[in-house]
Amino acid sequence: MTRLQSYLLDAWHPGSEPLRPLVDPSTEDTLAWTAAGGLALGPALDHARTVGGPALRAMSFAERGALLKEMSRALHGAREELLDLSMANNGATRGDAKFDVDGATGTLAWYANLGRTLGDGRWQVDGEAERLSSGARFVGQHVRLPRPGVAVHVNAFNFPAWGTFEKVAVSILAGMPVLSKPATATALVAWRMAQIIVEKVALPPGVFSFLAGPAGDLLDHLGPQDVLAFTGSAGTGQSLRGGDRVLAGSVRVNVEADSLNAAVLGPDVGLGDDAWATFVRNVVTDMTQKTGQKCTAVRRVLVPRDRVQDVVDALGQELSRVVVGDPRVDGVTMGPVATEAQLRDVQAGIHRLSAQARVVLGGADRVAGQGAPAGKGYFVAPTLLVADDAFAATEVHRHEVFGPCATVLPYDGTAAQAARVVGLGQGSLVSTVYADDRDWLGDFLLGAGPWNGRVQVVSAKVADQATPPGMVLPSCVHGGPGRAGGGEELGGLRGMDFYTNRVAVQGDRGLLNRVFGGGVFGGGVSGGGVSGGGD
Ligand code: NAP
């Protein structure tokens, strides 16, 4: 049986016992094993810092981008194998698996293209030079320089492919070597992807390391120029952020955590409008895609009070068509949740919400999965609840059920109240609003916008072309305030801020101009660097 290995110090290491099983959540069969310790993580991080970092920083943006392109191509070449592994280890349907795997290769390709556009530079020039004395010669120029440390990435179980490579793409383009750790339970896809890029891509030594299995003492070796990018539950994020080494070294930490995302139906959208159809389709997709195990999935559905029954009927009709089962079986449209622990969490979460909201479809019971062995598999039904009072249903705004579950919440139709209810979630990754009324939208965005990292506005004219709100695009930032972790990833060039330090260099304008390259002070791409501030 497959035993996952870690790629550290430019070699594969099996690690030591005890071993942890990786399970197929549809059949409960063990697929592979991974070690839980015995790895020299301190020396591995040092190797990345001292060998991988200098190699990467010597490369131009275009050269780093070329590495990303090679990675994207190599992984795309193994697409079918990766989709099969995702169906087996994540319980993903083929569509869900594509969302993860193609998301990874697409994001790598997008950043590869950005690298090509940035060209020969190796750092970013940040804005215009500031005049610092009465003469014009002595100036201060801000530049963004890659941190001479290692980027440690700790990822959640739900997106082993995209989660790994959306972070890898940005770090490598910014000039930082990476140590990537997927969640243990679903590490099979990420591990196979790591194997492929190590075999097929001409990565300079030390640029890429991969840890299979628990983190062990990994974070005890972090230093002041390292960064930690974490995706996972708020509780783990909080404890990692407060770690001794993190605090002592002021290690930069980015946390992407839980999120109670909202879909808000505006009062001007009528039954049968295009925006109505998109609203119903998006909510159903968000609840069922990846069996609701998506950080961006909608958990709260805000509806003007007089439309609640229409919405429940429409969602109920679509959700009743969902076929739960082994995703490799024809006709199945939603797989199991990824692990037994996850099943227990989802069941407990539905019980918790149902103390304050009525279950109108589904429920907390484990269900039989189509095509799965009798009594096996971590299957739950899509579950819709309705709370009669959005303000009294405090658990709905507090507890993320990381499964196919959402709650309909009535509001009075005003933008102010909709925004207040969204804000009760204490910070989300994304909310979607379905409306056309300009004044209503302005009030809503002013109130609800700051509680979100991203807001999608679906109006009549874009109802048929808007990307699904759960889709995270490399060109727009991903992250959210408060409960969502307070982090920010992606967003084109913006994502590279995390991996670089802004330094104010004060000196002679002419000399700095020669150091940083011809076009430094004029903005735009220069000889030595590239202007920051967005793409
Ligand atoms: P989790 O239990 O917090 O685990 C996340 C990662 O942290 C795993 O790789 C885990 O490793 C690792 N970890 C746990 N304890 C650690 C420690 N003491 N030191 C170092 N690493 C440690 O979260 P999860 O269950 O995998 O993911 C589900 C959660 O992630 C949901 O709440 C979801 O909302 C959130 N999420 C957020 C985003 C986002 O972008 N905001 C995206 C996806 C998911 P092991 O697996 O080896 O324990």
XYZ file of C-alpha atoms and ligand atoms in Angstrom:
583
model
C 0.000 0.000 0.000
C 1.165 3.554 -0.744
C 3.162 5.240 1.955
C 3.424 8.999 1.565
C 6.861 10.508 1.925
C 8.118 14.001 2.673
C 10.400 15.923 0.335
C 12.963 17.674 2.500
C 16.590 18.640 1.808
C 15.953 17.738 -1.870
C 15.237 14.076 -1.099
C 12.249 11.903 -0.204
C 11.973 10.702 3.393
C 9.492 8.107 4.662
C 9.394 9.440 8.251
C 8.858 7.163 11.195
C 5.979 5.383 12.906
C 3.306 5.696 14.150
C 1.556 5.700 10.792
C -1.723 7.471 10.061
C -4.236 6.083 7.548
C -5.686 8.040 4.615
C -9.206 6.781 4.014
C -11.690 6.671 1.132
C -14.725 8.412 2.706
C -17.212 6.579 0.459
C -16.066 3.059 1.382
C -13.997 3.655 4.545
C -11.180 1.625 2.961
C -7.634 2.668 3.794
C -5.918 4.083 0.711
C -2.474 4.991 1.998
C -0.419 5.637 5.103
C 1.633 8.554 6.213
C 4.245 8.869 8.943
C 3.680 11.006 11.981
C 7.244 12.005 12.800
C 10.974 11.332 12.589
C 11.771 14.130 10.149
C 14.561 16.705 10.431
C 12.404 19.780 9.971
C 14.846 22.362 11.342
C 17.605 21.424 8.840
C 14.996 21.282 6.073
C 13.906 24.868 6.750
C 17.550 25.981 6.930
C 18.246 24.356 3.582
C 15.301 26.197 2.031
C 16.516 29.506 3.500
C 20.170 29.163 2.604
C 20.018 27.257 -0.697
C 16.540 27.746 -2.171
C 16.116 31.427 -1.235
C 19.309 32.749 -2.850
C 18.634 30.719 -6.003
C 15.135 32.122 -6.322
C 16.128 35.701 -5.566
C 18.779 35.517 -8.287
C 16.046 34.738 -10.814
C 13.944 37.408 -12.524
C 10.167 37.507 -12.263
C 10.011 36.092 -15.774
C 12.263 33.167 -14.811
C 10.251 32.431 -11.679
C 7.104 32.660 -13.795
C 8.612 30.116 -16.193
C 9.004 27.685 -13.273
C 5.318 28.140 -12.431
C 4.390 27.499 -16.019
C 6.374 24.246 -16.005
C 4.572 23.219 -12.823
C 1.178 24.004 -14.282
C 1.946 21.995 -17.425
C 3.359 19.012 -15.555
C 0.353 18.826 -13.242
C -2.132 19.312 -16.047
C -0.470 16.404 -17.826
C -1.454 14.169 -14.890
C -4.978 15.596 -14.620
C -6.938 12.345 -14.958
C -4.843 10.571 -12.347
C -5.227 13.521 -9.953
C -8.998 13.648 -10.452
C -9.227 9.939 -9.609
C -7.181 10.433 -6.435
C -9.380 13.350 -5.409
C -12.538 11.275 -5.893
C -11.011 8.498 -3.803
C -9.425 10.436 -0.928
C -11.671 13.522 -0.770
C -14.983 11.952 -1.753
C -15.151 14.610 -4.461
C -17.383 14.230 -7.489
C -15.522 14.568 -10.778
C -16.770 18.174 -11.010
C -15.584 18.913 -7.470
C -12.233 17.318 -8.223
C -11.836 19.476 -11.334
C -12.647 22.562 -9.289
C -9.696 21.744 -7.017
C -7.161 20.375 -9.529
C -7.904 22.793 -12.381
C -7.982 25.607 -9.840
C -4.409 24.686 -8.918
C -3.080 24.494 -12.477
C -5.063 27.590 -13.524
C -3.703 29.684 -10.661
C -0.138 28.539 -11.407
C -0.642 29.489 -15.061
C -2.111 32.878 -14.117
C 0.876 33.756 -11.925
C 3.241 32.378 -14.566
C 1.738 34.872 -16.951
C 2.068 37.683 -14.409
C 5.759 36.773 -14.033
C 6.224 36.969 -17.785
C 4.590 40.395 -17.807
C 6.806 41.645 -14.983
C 9.859 40.666 -17.010
C 13.473 41.027 -15.915
C 12.913 42.688 -12.530
C 13.742 40.948 -9.249
C 11.998 43.320 -6.845
C 9.100 45.721 -6.850
C 9.427 49.483 -6.696
C 6.661 50.877 -4.548
C 5.393 54.256 -5.711
C 7.228 57.472 -6.487
C 10.374 58.692 -4.703
C 9.660 61.052 -1.792
C 11.656 64.295 -1.697
C 13.343 64.474 1.716
C 15.320 67.742 1.674
C 15.055 71.185 0.163
C 17.089 70.066 -2.842
C 15.790 67.454 -5.272
C 18.671 65.001 -4.791
C 18.083 63.390 -1.420
C 15.034 61.141 -1.716
C 13.343 58.156 -0.121
C 12.293 55.318 -2.386
C 10.156 52.456 -1.136
C 10.929 49.032 -2.559
C 9.516 45.577 -1.861
C 12.240 42.967 -1.453
C 11.699 39.188 -1.099
C 12.116 38.048 2.520
C 15.282 35.962 2.947
C 13.422 33.246 4.832
C 11.171 30.324 4.022
C 7.415 30.398 3.417
C 5.722 27.685 5.470
C 2.282 26.799 4.129
C -0.152 24.816 6.286
C -3.308 23.865 4.412
C -6.844 22.640 5.150
C -8.238 19.260 4.140
C -10.803 20.482 1.650
C -8.632 21.835 -1.205
C -5.448 19.733 -1.262
C -4.589 20.814 -4.817
C -5.695 24.440 -5.123
C -4.856 25.245 -1.496
C -1.308 24.022 -1.988
C -0.565 25.625 -5.321
C -2.351 28.976 -4.995
C 0.124 29.634 -2.162
C 3.126 28.076 -3.944
C 2.491 30.232 -7.037
C 2.563 33.538 -5.184
C 5.547 32.710 -2.922
C 7.728 31.524 -5.740
C 6.893 34.477 -7.957
C 7.663 36.822 -5.045
C 11.011 35.070 -4.496
C 10.479 32.926 -1.376
C 11.146 29.158 -1.176
C 8.313 27.042 0.177
C 7.673 24.255 2.628
C 4.127 23.044 2.050
C 2.123 20.898 4.455
C -1.309 19.592 3.426
C -3.868 18.360 5.968
C -2.995 14.766 6.762
C -6.390 13.116 6.152
C -6.608 14.139 2.469
C -2.936 14.524 1.569
C -2.936 12.028 -1.296
C -3.576 14.514 -4.116
C -1.120 17.112 -2.783
C 1.535 14.422 -2.277
C 1.162 13.093 -5.829
C 1.343 16.661 -7.156
C 4.516 17.236 -5.151
C 6.000 14.055 -6.635
C 5.135 15.204 -10.144
C 6.712 18.628 -9.860
C 9.842 17.206 -8.221
C 10.176 14.676 -11.061
C 9.253 16.912 -13.979
C 10.109 20.517 -13.158
C 13.659 21.891 -13.115
C 13.284 23.404 -9.654
C 16.504 24.810 -8.174
C 17.529 22.911 -5.002
C 15.819 24.043 -1.823
C 13.007 25.944 -3.548
C 10.285 23.404 -2.787
C 9.819 21.143 0.245
C 6.815 19.060 1.187
C 5.778 17.660 4.557
C 3.437 14.652 4.597
C 1.836 14.057 7.986
C 1.435 16.153 11.120
C 3.466 19.325 11.621
C 5.459 17.990 14.587
C 7.942 20.620 15.721
C 7.900 22.459 12.372
C 6.820 25.796 13.799
C 9.476 25.683 16.531
C 12.064 26.359 13.831
C 10.551 29.516 12.380
C 12.747 32.597 12.229
C 12.195 36.345 11.800
C 12.276 36.371 7.988
C 10.004 33.347 7.614
C 6.279 33.566 6.950
C 3.486 31.212 7.940
C 0.443 31.030 5.673
C -2.252 28.966 7.359
C -5.622 27.809 6.065
C -7.888 25.870 8.398
C -10.121 26.250 11.388
C -10.197 29.444 13.426
C -9.135 27.553 16.560
C -5.954 26.136 15.010
C -5.228 29.506 13.377
C -5.484 31.239 16.721
C -3.117 28.822 18.434
C -0.542 28.975 15.606
C -0.648 32.748 15.568
C 0.115 32.769 19.284
C 3.030 30.303 19.077
C 6.206 31.202 20.993
C 8.482 31.310 17.956
C 5.950 33.241 15.956
C 5.651 35.890 18.661
C 9.369 36.006 19.506
C 10.458 36.374 15.882
C 7.534 38.567 14.742
C 6.986 35.887 12.115
C 4.489 37.186 9.590
C 1.332 35.065 9.691
C -1.607 34.952 7.309
C -4.706 33.126 8.499
C -7.548 31.974 6.256
C -10.154 30.498 8.578
C -13.865 29.838 9.101
C -16.424 32.003 7.418
C -20.192 32.358 7.580
C -20.657 33.661 4.064
C -23.969 35.215 3.083
C -26.187 35.327 0.012
C -28.514 38.336 0.167
C -31.615 38.603 -1.994
C -32.456 42.269 -2.601
C -36.109 43.382 -2.423
C -36.179 44.391 -6.111
C -35.455 40.905 -7.502
C -38.668 39.231 -8.595
C -39.540 35.579 -8.954
C -38.569 34.603 -12.496
C -35.976 37.381 -12.954
C -32.556 36.309 -14.241
C -31.007 37.382 -10.937
C -33.517 35.179 -9.085
C -32.536 32.138 -11.135
C -28.843 32.867 -10.534
C -29.490 33.291 -6.808
C -31.192 29.880 -6.535
C -28.542 28.184 -8.680
C -25.641 29.733 -6.741
C -27.036 28.855 -3.306
C -27.634 25.242 -4.358
C -24.142 24.992 -5.893
C -22.533 26.464 -2.824
C -24.367 24.099 -0.499
C -23.564 20.962 -2.462
C -20.269 21.540 -4.307
C -17.537 19.671 -2.429
C -20.371 18.578 -0.108
C -20.402 22.087 1.322
C -16.778 21.764 2.495
C -15.746 25.026 0.953
C -14.523 28.026 2.914
C -16.472 30.283 0.560
C -19.724 28.269 0.685
C -22.881 30.171 1.548
C -24.067 29.435 5.093
C -26.620 32.240 5.581
C -29.312 33.103 3.038
C -30.866 36.519 3.732
C -34.311 36.984 2.230
C -36.947 39.783 2.581
C -39.471 38.368 5.039
C -42.341 38.222 2.524
C -40.247 36.096 0.119
C -39.072 33.427 2.555
C -41.565 30.765 1.483
C -40.803 31.330 -2.229
C -37.106 30.879 -1.532
C -37.581 27.788 0.626
C -39.764 26.238 -2.090
C -37.283 27.010 -4.869
C -34.227 25.810 -2.941
C -36.101 22.743 -1.651
C -37.081 21.772 -5.180
C -33.489 21.926 -6.451
C -31.893 20.341 -3.380
C -34.329 17.405 -3.501
C -32.773 16.418 -6.833
C -29.310 15.976 -5.314
C -28.152 12.345 -5.409
C -25.834 11.533 -2.496
C -23.388 8.669 -2.892
C -20.024 7.347 -4.016
C -18.873 9.977 -6.533
C -17.543 7.278 -8.908
C -21.062 5.934 -9.414
C -23.127 7.258 -12.334
C -25.822 9.722 -11.372
C -24.299 10.744 -8.035
C -24.131 14.537 -7.693
C -22.809 14.933 -4.145
C -20.217 12.803 -2.360
C -19.569 12.129 1.332
C -17.818 14.520 3.702
C -14.107 13.854 3.844
C -13.587 12.093 7.174
C -15.420 10.447 10.015
C -14.486 13.351 12.309
C -15.901 15.728 9.739
C -19.172 13.736 9.669
C -19.458 13.977 13.449
C -18.748 17.733 13.316
C -21.398 18.312 10.661
C -23.977 16.289 12.587
C -23.212 18.135 15.827
C -23.343 21.453 13.977
C -26.776 20.759 12.497
C -28.063 19.851 15.983
C -26.604 23.092 17.295
C -28.283 25.220 14.636
C -31.573 23.371 14.901
C -31.970 24.569 18.495
C -32.626 28.014 16.992
C -33.855 27.246 13.473
C -36.294 24.802 11.844
C -34.928 22.053 9.604
C -37.032 22.166 6.415
C -34.969 19.726 4.372
C -32.425 17.012 5.244
C -31.163 16.793 8.834
C -28.309 15.537 10.951
C -28.804 11.803 10.318
C -26.177 9.837 8.469
C -27.694 8.643 5.176
C -26.957 5.707 2.872
C -24.854 6.687 -0.104
C -25.834 5.447 -3.554
C -23.345 2.828 -4.737
C -21.509 2.723 -1.400
C -21.099 -0.542 0.578
C -23.959 -1.029 3.057
C -23.403 0.850 6.298
C -20.271 2.545 4.985
C -19.377 6.095 3.990
C -19.626 9.504 5.624
C -22.808 10.652 3.908
C -25.212 13.421 4.961
C -28.126 14.970 3.074
C -28.228 18.610 1.936
C -29.796 20.395 4.884
C -31.777 23.627 4.797
C -32.946 25.426 7.916
C -35.111 28.507 8.434
C -34.784 30.864 11.390
C -37.792 33.064 12.083
C -35.738 35.779 13.762
C -32.328 36.495 12.231
C -31.153 38.352 15.341
C -32.251 35.724 17.844
C -30.607 32.868 15.877
C -27.168 33.640 17.304
C -25.672 30.199 16.560
C -26.289 30.664 12.849
C -23.898 33.636 12.908
C -21.416 31.954 15.208
C -21.036 28.358 14.142
C -19.781 27.210 10.749
C -21.225 23.812 9.788
C -18.562 22.704 7.305
C -20.916 20.581 5.221
C -23.963 20.839 2.888
C -25.963 23.079 5.194
C -27.367 26.620 5.070
C -29.967 28.654 6.965
C -32.545 31.033 5.506
C -32.812 34.249 7.541
C -35.591 36.816 7.047
C -34.880 40.554 7.062
C -37.117 43.604 6.625
C -35.993 44.408 3.060
C -33.851 47.413 3.986
C -30.180 47.558 3.065
C -29.327 48.678 6.584
C -30.845 45.599 8.180
C -29.352 43.228 5.595
C -25.918 44.714 6.276
C -26.397 44.390 10.044
C -27.284 40.705 9.713
C -24.266 40.068 7.467
C -22.067 41.770 10.089
C -23.326 39.410 12.798
C -21.063 36.782 11.228
C -18.118 38.834 12.559
C -16.174 38.689 9.319
C -16.617 36.606 6.150
C -14.679 35.715 3.033
C -17.420 36.577 0.564
C -21.009 37.705 0.423
C -23.157 37.851 -2.656
C -25.945 40.346 -3.132
C -28.631 40.010 -5.788
C -30.025 43.480 -6.530
C -30.186 46.279 -9.075
C -31.288 49.303 -7.063
C -28.316 51.687 -6.973
C -29.192 53.476 -3.712
C -30.039 50.238 -1.933
C -26.751 48.699 -3.109
C -24.714 51.731 -2.045
C -26.114 51.532 1.489
C -25.638 47.773 1.605
C -22.027 47.906 0.430
C -21.121 50.648 2.868
C -22.552 48.630 5.753
C -21.703 45.051 4.782
C -18.598 45.532 2.601
C -16.090 45.963 5.458
C -17.269 42.665 6.986
C -16.163 40.804 3.853
C -12.995 40.242 1.854
C -15.014 40.114 -1.345
C -18.564 41.117 -2.292
C -20.165 39.879 -5.478
C -23.000 42.006 -6.868
C -25.303 40.055 -9.159
C -27.502 42.520 -11.019
C -29.733 41.839 -14.022
C -27.051 42.647 -16.592
C -24.426 40.228 -15.204
C -26.757 37.519 -13.880
C -25.860 35.202 -16.745
C -22.115 35.845 -16.747
C -21.031 36.275 -13.106
C -18.642 33.565 -11.908
C -20.018 31.473 -9.030
C -19.254 33.381 -5.803
C -17.462 30.360 -4.342
C -14.864 30.532 -7.092
C -11.702 32.256 -5.899
C -9.912 33.984 -8.766
C -6.188 34.786 -8.709
C -6.813 38.376 -9.791
C -9.027 39.252 -6.797
C -8.063 39.081 -3.143
C -9.138 36.098 -1.071
C -9.449 36.451 2.693
C -11.685 38.216 5.137
C -11.697 40.190 8.384
C -12.404 38.931 11.891
C -13.622 35.344 12.082
C -12.364 34.680 8.541
C -8.829 35.115 9.877
C -8.013 38.707 8.956
C -5.873 37.445 6.081
C -5.445 38.246 2.425
C -4.113 36.056 -0.369
C -3.934 36.311 -4.168
C -5.224 39.523 -5.797
C -2.504 39.566 -8.467
C 0.511 41.559 -7.290
C -1.157 42.270 -3.961
C -0.623 38.656 -2.903
C 3.158 39.153 -3.108
C 3.121 41.777 -0.324
C 3.017 38.984 2.249
C 6.242 37.438 0.946
C 8.179 40.699 0.591
C 9.335 43.445 2.957
C 8.736 47.092 2.168
C 11.969 48.990 2.733
C 12.395 52.772 2.502
C 15.766 53.366 0.889
C 16.966 56.933 1.414
C 19.775 58.368 -0.681
C 20.865 60.078 -3.835
C 18.143 60.046 -6.447
C 20.576 59.445 -9.304
C 22.345 56.585 -7.567
C 19.123 54.903 -6.450
C 17.808 55.309 -9.946
C 20.817 53.414 -11.263
C 20.499 50.713 -8.562
C 16.802 50.123 -9.057
C 16.766 50.626 -12.790
C 15.764 53.173 -15.370
C 12.074 53.596 -14.852
C 11.974 53.382 -11.072
C 10.681 56.833 -10.353
C 8.194 57.022 -13.157
C 6.012 54.070 -12.162
C 5.322 51.180 -14.515
C 7.743 48.365 -15.193
C 11.328 49.426 -14.738
C 14.681 47.845 -15.580
C 15.364 46.455 -12.104
C 11.930 46.221 -10.581
C 8.287 46.750 -11.142
C 5.856 49.214 -9.624
C 3.516 47.712 -7.029
C 0.033 48.692 -6.031
C -2.063 46.400 -8.137
C -2.240 44.907 -11.554
P -7.630 22.322 10.877
O -7.995 21.132 11.645
O -7.459 23.606 11.588
O -6.275 21.913 10.114
C -5.702 22.753 9.166
C -4.227 22.444 9.015
O -3.549 22.763 10.232
C -3.920 20.967 8.739
O -2.865 20.901 7.816
C -3.473 20.453 10.108
O -2.611 19.368 10.015
C -2.730 21.665 10.609
N -2.530 21.711 12.037
C -3.391 21.340 13.008
N -2.826 21.561 14.211
C -1.585 22.055 13.989
C -0.506 22.474 14.829
N -0.593 22.426 16.140
N 0.622 22.926 14.245
C 0.731 23.011 12.908
N -0.264 22.622 12.060
C -1.396 22.165 12.597
O -8.656 22.628 9.703
P -9.291 21.604 8.650
O -10.270 20.773 9.392
O -8.235 20.946 7.830
O -10.035 22.595 7.663
C -11.373 22.981 7.802
C -11.471 24.437 8.164
O -10.681 25.210 7.284
C -12.872 24.978 8.032
O -13.202 25.645 9.205
C -12.795 25.949 6.874
O -13.650 27.053 6.987
C -11.390 26.387 6.882
N -10.958 26.764 5.554
C -10.722 28.070 5.284
C -10.300 28.455 4.030
C -10.016 29.891 3.699
O -9.438 30.132 2.659
N -10.401 30.826 4.515
C -10.112 27.506 3.034
C -10.377 26.170 3.322
C -10.801 25.822 4.601
P -3.112 17.837 10.228
O -4.142 17.593 9.212
O -1.860 17.068 10.045
O -3.660 17.802 11.627
